[in-house]
XYZ file of N, CA and C in Angstrom:
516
model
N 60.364 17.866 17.540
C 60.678 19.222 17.169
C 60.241 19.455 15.723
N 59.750 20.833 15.480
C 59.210 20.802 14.253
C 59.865 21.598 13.512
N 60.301 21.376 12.418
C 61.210 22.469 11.412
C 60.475 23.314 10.365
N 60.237 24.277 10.979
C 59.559 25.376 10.238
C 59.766 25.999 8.925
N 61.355 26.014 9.065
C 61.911 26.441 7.631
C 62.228 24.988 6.805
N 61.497 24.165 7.137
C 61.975 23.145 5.962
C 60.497 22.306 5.480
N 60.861 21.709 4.103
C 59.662 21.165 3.245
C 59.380 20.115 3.912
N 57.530 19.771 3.668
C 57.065 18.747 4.370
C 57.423 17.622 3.449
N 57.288 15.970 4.456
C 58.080 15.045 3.654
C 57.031 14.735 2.600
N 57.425 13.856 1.603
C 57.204 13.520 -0.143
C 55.982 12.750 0.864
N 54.967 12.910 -0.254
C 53.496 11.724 0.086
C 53.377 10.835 -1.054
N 53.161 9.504 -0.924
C 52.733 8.565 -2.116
C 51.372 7.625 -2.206
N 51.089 8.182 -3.092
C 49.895 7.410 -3.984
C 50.151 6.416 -4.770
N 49.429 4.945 -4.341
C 49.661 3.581 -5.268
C 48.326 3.080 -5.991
N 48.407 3.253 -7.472
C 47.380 2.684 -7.833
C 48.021 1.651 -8.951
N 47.675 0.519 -7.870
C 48.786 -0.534 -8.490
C 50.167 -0.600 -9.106
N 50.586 -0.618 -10.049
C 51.733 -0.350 -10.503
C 52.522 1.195 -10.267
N 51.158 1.661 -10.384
C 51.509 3.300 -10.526
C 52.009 3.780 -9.392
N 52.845 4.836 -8.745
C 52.856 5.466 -8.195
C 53.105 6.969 -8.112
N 52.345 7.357 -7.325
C 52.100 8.891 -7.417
C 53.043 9.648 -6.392
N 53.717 10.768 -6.450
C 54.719 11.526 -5.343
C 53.903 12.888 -5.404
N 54.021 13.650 -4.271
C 53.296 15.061 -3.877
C 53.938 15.534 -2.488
N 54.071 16.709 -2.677
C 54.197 17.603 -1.343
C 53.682 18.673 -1.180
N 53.197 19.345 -0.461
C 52.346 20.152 -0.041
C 52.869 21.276 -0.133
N 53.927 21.663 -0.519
C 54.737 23.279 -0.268
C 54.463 23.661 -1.831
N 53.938 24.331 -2.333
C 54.358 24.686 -3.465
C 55.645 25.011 -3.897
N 55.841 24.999 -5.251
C 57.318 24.756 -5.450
C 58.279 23.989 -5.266
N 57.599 23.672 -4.327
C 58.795 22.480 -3.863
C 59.057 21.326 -5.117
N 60.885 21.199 -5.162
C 61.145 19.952 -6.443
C 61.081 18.413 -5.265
N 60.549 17.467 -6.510
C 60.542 16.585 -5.654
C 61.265 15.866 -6.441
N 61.993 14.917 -5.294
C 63.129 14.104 -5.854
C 63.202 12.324 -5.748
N 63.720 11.273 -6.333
C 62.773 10.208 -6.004
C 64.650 9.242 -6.573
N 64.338 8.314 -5.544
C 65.735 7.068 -6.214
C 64.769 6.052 -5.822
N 65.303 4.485 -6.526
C 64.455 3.420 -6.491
C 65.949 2.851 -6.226
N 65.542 1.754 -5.541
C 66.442 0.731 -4.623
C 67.213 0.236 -5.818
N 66.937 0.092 -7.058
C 67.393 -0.835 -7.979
C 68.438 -0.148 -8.726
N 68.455 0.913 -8.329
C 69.266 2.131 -9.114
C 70.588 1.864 -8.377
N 71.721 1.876 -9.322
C 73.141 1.791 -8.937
C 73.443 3.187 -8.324
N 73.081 4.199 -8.905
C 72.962 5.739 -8.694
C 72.522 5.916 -7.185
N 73.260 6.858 -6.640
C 72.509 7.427 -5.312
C 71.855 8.481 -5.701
N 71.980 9.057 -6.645
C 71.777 10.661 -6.815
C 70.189 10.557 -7.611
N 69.455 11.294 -6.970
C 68.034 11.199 -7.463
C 67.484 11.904 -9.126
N 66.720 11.591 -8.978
C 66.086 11.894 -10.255
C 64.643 12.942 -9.756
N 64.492 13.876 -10.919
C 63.829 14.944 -10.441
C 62.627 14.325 -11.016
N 61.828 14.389 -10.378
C 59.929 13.880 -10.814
C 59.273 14.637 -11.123
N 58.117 13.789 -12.389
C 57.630 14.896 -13.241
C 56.593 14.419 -13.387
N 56.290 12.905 -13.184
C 54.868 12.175 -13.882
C 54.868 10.560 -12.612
N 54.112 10.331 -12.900
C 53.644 8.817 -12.302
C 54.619 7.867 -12.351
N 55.350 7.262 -11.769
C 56.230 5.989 -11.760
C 55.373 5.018 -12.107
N 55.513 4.167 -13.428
C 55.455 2.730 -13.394
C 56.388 1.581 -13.408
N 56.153 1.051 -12.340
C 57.312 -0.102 -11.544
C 56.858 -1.101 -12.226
N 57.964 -2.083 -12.553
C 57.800 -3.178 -13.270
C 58.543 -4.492 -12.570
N 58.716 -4.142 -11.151
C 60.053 -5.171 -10.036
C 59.588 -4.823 -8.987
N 60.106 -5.272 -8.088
C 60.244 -5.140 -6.823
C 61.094 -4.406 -6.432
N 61.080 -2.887 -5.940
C 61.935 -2.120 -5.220
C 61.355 -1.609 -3.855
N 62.252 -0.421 -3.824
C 61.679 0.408 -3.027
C 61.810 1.823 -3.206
N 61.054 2.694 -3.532
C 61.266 4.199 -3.998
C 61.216 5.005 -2.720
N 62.394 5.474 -2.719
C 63.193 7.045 -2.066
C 62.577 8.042 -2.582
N 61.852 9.084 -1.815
C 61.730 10.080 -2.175
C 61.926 11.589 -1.237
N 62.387 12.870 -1.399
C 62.371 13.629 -0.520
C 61.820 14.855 -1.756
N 61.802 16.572 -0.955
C 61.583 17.319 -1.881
C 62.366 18.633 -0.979
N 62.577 19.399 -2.174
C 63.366 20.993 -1.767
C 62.857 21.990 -2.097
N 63.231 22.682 -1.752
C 62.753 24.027 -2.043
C 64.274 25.394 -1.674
N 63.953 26.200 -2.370
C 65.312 27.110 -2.296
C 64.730 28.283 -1.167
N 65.642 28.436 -0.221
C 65.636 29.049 1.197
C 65.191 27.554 2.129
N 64.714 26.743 1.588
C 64.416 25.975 3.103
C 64.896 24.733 3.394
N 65.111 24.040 4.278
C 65.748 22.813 4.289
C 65.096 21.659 3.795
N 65.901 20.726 3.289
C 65.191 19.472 2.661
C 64.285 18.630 3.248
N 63.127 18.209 3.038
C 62.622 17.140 3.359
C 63.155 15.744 3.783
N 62.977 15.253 4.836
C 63.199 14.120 5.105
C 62.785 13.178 4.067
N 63.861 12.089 3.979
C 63.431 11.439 3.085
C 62.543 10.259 3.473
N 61.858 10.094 2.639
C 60.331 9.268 3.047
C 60.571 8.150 2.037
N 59.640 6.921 2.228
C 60.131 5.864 0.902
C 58.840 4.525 1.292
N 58.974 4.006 0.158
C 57.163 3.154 -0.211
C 58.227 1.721 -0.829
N 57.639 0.422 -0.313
C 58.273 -0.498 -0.644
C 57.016 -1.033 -2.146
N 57.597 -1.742 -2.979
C 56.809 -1.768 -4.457
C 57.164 -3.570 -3.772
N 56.191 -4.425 -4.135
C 55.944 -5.907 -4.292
C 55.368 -5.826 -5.719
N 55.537 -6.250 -6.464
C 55.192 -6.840 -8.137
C 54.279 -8.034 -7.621
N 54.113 -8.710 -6.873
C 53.499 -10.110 -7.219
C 52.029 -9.223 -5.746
N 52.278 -8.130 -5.421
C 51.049 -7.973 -4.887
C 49.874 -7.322 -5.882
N 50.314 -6.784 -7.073
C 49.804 -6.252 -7.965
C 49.776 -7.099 -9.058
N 49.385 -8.429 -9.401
C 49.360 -9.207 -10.229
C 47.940 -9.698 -10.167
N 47.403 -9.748 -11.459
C 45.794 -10.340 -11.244
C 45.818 -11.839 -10.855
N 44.838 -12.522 -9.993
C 44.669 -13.893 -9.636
C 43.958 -14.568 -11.073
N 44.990 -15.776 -10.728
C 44.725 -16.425 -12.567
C 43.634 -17.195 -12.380
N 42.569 -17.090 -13.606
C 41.275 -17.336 -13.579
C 41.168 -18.939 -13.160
N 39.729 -19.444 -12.256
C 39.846 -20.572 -12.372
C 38.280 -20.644 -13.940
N 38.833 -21.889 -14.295
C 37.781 -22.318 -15.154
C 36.970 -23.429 -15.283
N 35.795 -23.678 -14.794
C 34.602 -24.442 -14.114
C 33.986 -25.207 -15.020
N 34.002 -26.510 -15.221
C 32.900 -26.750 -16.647
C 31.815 -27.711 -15.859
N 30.309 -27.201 -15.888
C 29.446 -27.403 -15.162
C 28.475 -27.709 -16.417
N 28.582 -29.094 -17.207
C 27.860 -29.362 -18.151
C 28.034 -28.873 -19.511
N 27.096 -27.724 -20.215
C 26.923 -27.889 -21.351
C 27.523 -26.380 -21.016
N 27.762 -25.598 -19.645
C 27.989 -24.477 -19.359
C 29.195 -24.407 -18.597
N 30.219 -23.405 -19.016
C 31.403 -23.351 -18.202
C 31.480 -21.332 -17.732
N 32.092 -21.887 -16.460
C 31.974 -20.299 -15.762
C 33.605 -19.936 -15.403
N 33.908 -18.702 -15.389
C 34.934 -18.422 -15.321
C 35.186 -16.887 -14.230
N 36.228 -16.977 -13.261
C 36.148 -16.169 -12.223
C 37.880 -16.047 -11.681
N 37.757 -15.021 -11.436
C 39.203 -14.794 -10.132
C 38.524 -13.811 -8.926
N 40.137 -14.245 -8.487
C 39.340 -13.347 -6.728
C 39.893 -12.185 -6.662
N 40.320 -11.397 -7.488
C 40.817 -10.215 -8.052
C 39.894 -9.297 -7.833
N 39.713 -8.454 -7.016
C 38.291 -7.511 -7.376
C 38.511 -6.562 -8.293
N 37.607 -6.302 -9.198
C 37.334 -5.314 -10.174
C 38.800 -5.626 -11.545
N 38.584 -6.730 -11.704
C 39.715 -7.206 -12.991
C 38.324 -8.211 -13.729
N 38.884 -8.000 -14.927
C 37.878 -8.149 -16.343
C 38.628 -9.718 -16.139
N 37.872 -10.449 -16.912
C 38.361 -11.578 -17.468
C 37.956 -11.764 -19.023
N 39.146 -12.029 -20.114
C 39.095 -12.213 -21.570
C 39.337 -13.400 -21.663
N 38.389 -14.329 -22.690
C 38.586 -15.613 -22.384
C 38.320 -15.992 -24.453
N 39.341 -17.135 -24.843
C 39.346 -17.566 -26.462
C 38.561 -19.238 -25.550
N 38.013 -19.387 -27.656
C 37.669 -20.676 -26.989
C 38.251 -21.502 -28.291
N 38.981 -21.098 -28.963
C 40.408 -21.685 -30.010
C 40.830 -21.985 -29.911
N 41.941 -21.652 -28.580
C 42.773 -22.428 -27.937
C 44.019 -21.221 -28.002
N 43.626 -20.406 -28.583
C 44.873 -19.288 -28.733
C 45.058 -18.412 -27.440
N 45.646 -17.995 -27.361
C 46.303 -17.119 -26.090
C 45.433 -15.645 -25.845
N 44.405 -15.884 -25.025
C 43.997 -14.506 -24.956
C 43.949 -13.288 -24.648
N 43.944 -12.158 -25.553
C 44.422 -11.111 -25.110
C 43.276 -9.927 -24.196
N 43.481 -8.238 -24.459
C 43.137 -7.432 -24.151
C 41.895 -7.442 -24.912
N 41.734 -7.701 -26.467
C 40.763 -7.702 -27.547
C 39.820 -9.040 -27.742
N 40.244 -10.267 -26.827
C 39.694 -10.601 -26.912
C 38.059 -11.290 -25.814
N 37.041 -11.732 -26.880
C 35.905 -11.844 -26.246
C 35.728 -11.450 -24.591
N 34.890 -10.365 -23.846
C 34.777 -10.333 -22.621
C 34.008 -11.078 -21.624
N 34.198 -12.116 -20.664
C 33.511 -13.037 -19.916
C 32.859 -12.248 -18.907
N 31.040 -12.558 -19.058
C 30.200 -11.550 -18.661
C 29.368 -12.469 -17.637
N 29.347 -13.783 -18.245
C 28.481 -14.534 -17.877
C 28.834 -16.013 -18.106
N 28.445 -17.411 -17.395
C 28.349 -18.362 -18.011
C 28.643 -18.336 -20.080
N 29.025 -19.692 -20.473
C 29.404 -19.612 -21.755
C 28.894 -21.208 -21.623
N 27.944 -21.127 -23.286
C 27.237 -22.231 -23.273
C 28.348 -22.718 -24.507
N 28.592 -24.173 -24.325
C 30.231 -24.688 -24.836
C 29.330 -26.214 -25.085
N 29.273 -26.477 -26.486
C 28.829 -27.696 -26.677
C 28.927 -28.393 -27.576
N 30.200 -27.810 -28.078
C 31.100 -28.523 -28.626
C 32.679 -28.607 -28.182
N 33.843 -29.580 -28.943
C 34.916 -29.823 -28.281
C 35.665 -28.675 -28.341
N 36.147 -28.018 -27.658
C 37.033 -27.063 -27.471
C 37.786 -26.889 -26.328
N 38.892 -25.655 -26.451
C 39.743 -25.295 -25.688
C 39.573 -24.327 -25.009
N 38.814 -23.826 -23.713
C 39.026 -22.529 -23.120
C 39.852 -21.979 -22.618
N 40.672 -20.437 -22.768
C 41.457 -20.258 -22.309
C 40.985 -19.293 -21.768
N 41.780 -18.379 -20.829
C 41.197 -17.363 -20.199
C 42.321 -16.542 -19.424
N 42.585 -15.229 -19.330
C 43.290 -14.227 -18.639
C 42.467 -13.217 -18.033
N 43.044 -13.196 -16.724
C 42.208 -11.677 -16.088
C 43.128 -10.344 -15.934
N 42.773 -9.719 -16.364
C 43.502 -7.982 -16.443
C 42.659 -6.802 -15.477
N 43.382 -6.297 -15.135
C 43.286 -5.012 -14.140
C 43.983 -3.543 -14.777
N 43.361 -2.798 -14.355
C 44.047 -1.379 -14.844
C 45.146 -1.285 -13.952
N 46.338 -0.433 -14.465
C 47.902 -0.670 -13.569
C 48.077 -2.268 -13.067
N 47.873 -2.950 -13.229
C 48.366 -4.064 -12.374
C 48.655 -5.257 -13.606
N 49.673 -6.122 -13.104
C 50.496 -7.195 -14.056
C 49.202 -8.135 -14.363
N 48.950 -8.375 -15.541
C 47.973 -9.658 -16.062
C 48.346 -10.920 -15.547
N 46.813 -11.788 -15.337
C 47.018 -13.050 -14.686
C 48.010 -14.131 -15.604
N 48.632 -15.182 -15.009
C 48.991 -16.174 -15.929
C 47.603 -16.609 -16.980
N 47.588 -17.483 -18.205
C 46.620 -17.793 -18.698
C 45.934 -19.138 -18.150
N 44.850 -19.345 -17.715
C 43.677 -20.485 -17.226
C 43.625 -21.339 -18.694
N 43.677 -22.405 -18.706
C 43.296 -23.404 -19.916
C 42.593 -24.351 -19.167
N 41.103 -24.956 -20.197
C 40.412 -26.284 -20.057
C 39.897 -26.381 -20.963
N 40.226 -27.688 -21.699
C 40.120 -28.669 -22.594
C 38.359 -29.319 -22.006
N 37.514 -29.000 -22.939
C 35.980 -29.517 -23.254
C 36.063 -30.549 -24.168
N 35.669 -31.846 -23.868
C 35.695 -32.944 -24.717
C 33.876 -33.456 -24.761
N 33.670 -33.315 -25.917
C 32.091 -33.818 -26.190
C 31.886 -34.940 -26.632
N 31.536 -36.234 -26.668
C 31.540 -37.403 -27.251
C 30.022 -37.508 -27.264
N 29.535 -37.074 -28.557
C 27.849 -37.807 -28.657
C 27.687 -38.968 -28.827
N 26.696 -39.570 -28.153
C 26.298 -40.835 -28.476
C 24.702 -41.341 -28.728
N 24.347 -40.911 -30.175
C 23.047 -41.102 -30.461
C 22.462 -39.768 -30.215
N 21.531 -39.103 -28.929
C 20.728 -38.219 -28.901
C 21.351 -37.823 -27.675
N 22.342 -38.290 -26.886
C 22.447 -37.937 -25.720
C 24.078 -37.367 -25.893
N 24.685 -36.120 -25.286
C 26.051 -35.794 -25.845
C 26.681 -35.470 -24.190
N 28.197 -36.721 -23.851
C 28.036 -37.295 -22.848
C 29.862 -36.209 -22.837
N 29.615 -35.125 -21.961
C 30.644 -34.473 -21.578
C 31.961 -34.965 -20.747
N 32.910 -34.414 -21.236
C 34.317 -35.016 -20.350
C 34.864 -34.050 -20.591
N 35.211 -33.694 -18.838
C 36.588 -32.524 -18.669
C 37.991 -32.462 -18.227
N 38.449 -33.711 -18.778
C 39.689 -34.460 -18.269
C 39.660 -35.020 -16.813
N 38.443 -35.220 -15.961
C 38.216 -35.785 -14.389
C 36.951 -36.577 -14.574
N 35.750 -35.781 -14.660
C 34.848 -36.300 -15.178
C 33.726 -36.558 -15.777
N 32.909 -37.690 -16.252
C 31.875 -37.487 -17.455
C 30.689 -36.746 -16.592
N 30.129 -36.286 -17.799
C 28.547 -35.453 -17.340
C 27.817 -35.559 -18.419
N 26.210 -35.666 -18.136
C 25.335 -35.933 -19.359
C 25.002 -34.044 -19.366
């Protein structure tokens, strides 16, 4: 049965963290509770939700003369929106760095410091030929940053030949 005098239900848009609420009636207020809320009583929506947990967002919408929208609702997972933490490859004098994240950047230090948003962007292979520390994080727009990737490059020259170790094993 279809209710003529009443608002169509709330629609949601997820772009990662974000979520978006809309209904099609003009005017219509839209109204939104998240599972985590002690409160039953909703909150009136105005902008994009960014979720930082695992809930689940309630939403319905009204309008004055017509009956309420059914309430409609979108379950939020946090660990589905988390970037995959980089692996880091050392293939000689060259180390490569990747996640299976599609369309997430990877920022990678080779200090040993914790890398951020600012630092260096991994575009390509990185020619590493001396001893150092790579670290590496992958980031996504809306979505939680990867844990940080670390590998320790150990160079031991000997004479003309400089005989690589990556804590498993040697490589000329």
């Amino acid at each position: 049965e279809i209710d003529i005098f009443g608002v169509p239900s709330v629609t949601f848009a997820q772009d990662g963290r974000v979520i978006k609420l809309s209904n099609a009636m003009p005017e219509a207020t839209i109204w939104y509770r998240l599972s985590t809320s002690e409160s039953q009583n909703g909150v009136q929506y105005a902008d994009s939700l960014l979720l930082s947990a695992d809930c689940t967002v309630f939403a319905w919408a009204t309008r004055d003369g017509y009956n309420a929208s059914d309430t409609t609702s979108i379950a939020f997972n946090a660990d589905s929106v988390t970037v995959a933490t980089p692996v880091i490859v050392n293939d000689g004098a060259k180390v490569g760095i990747s996640t299976t994240t599609e369309n997430a950047v990877i920022r990678y230090t080779l200090d040993g410091t914790a890398p951020t948003a600012q630092s260096s962007l991994y575009t390509d292979s990185i020619t590493v030929d001396y001893n150092c520390t790579v670290r590496a994080i992958a980031m996504r727009r809306n979505w939680f940053d990867s844990e940080v990737a670390s590998l320790v490059v150990d160079w031991i020259a000997t004479g003309d030949v400089a005989i690589n170790y990556d804590g498993r094993y040697f490589s000329l």
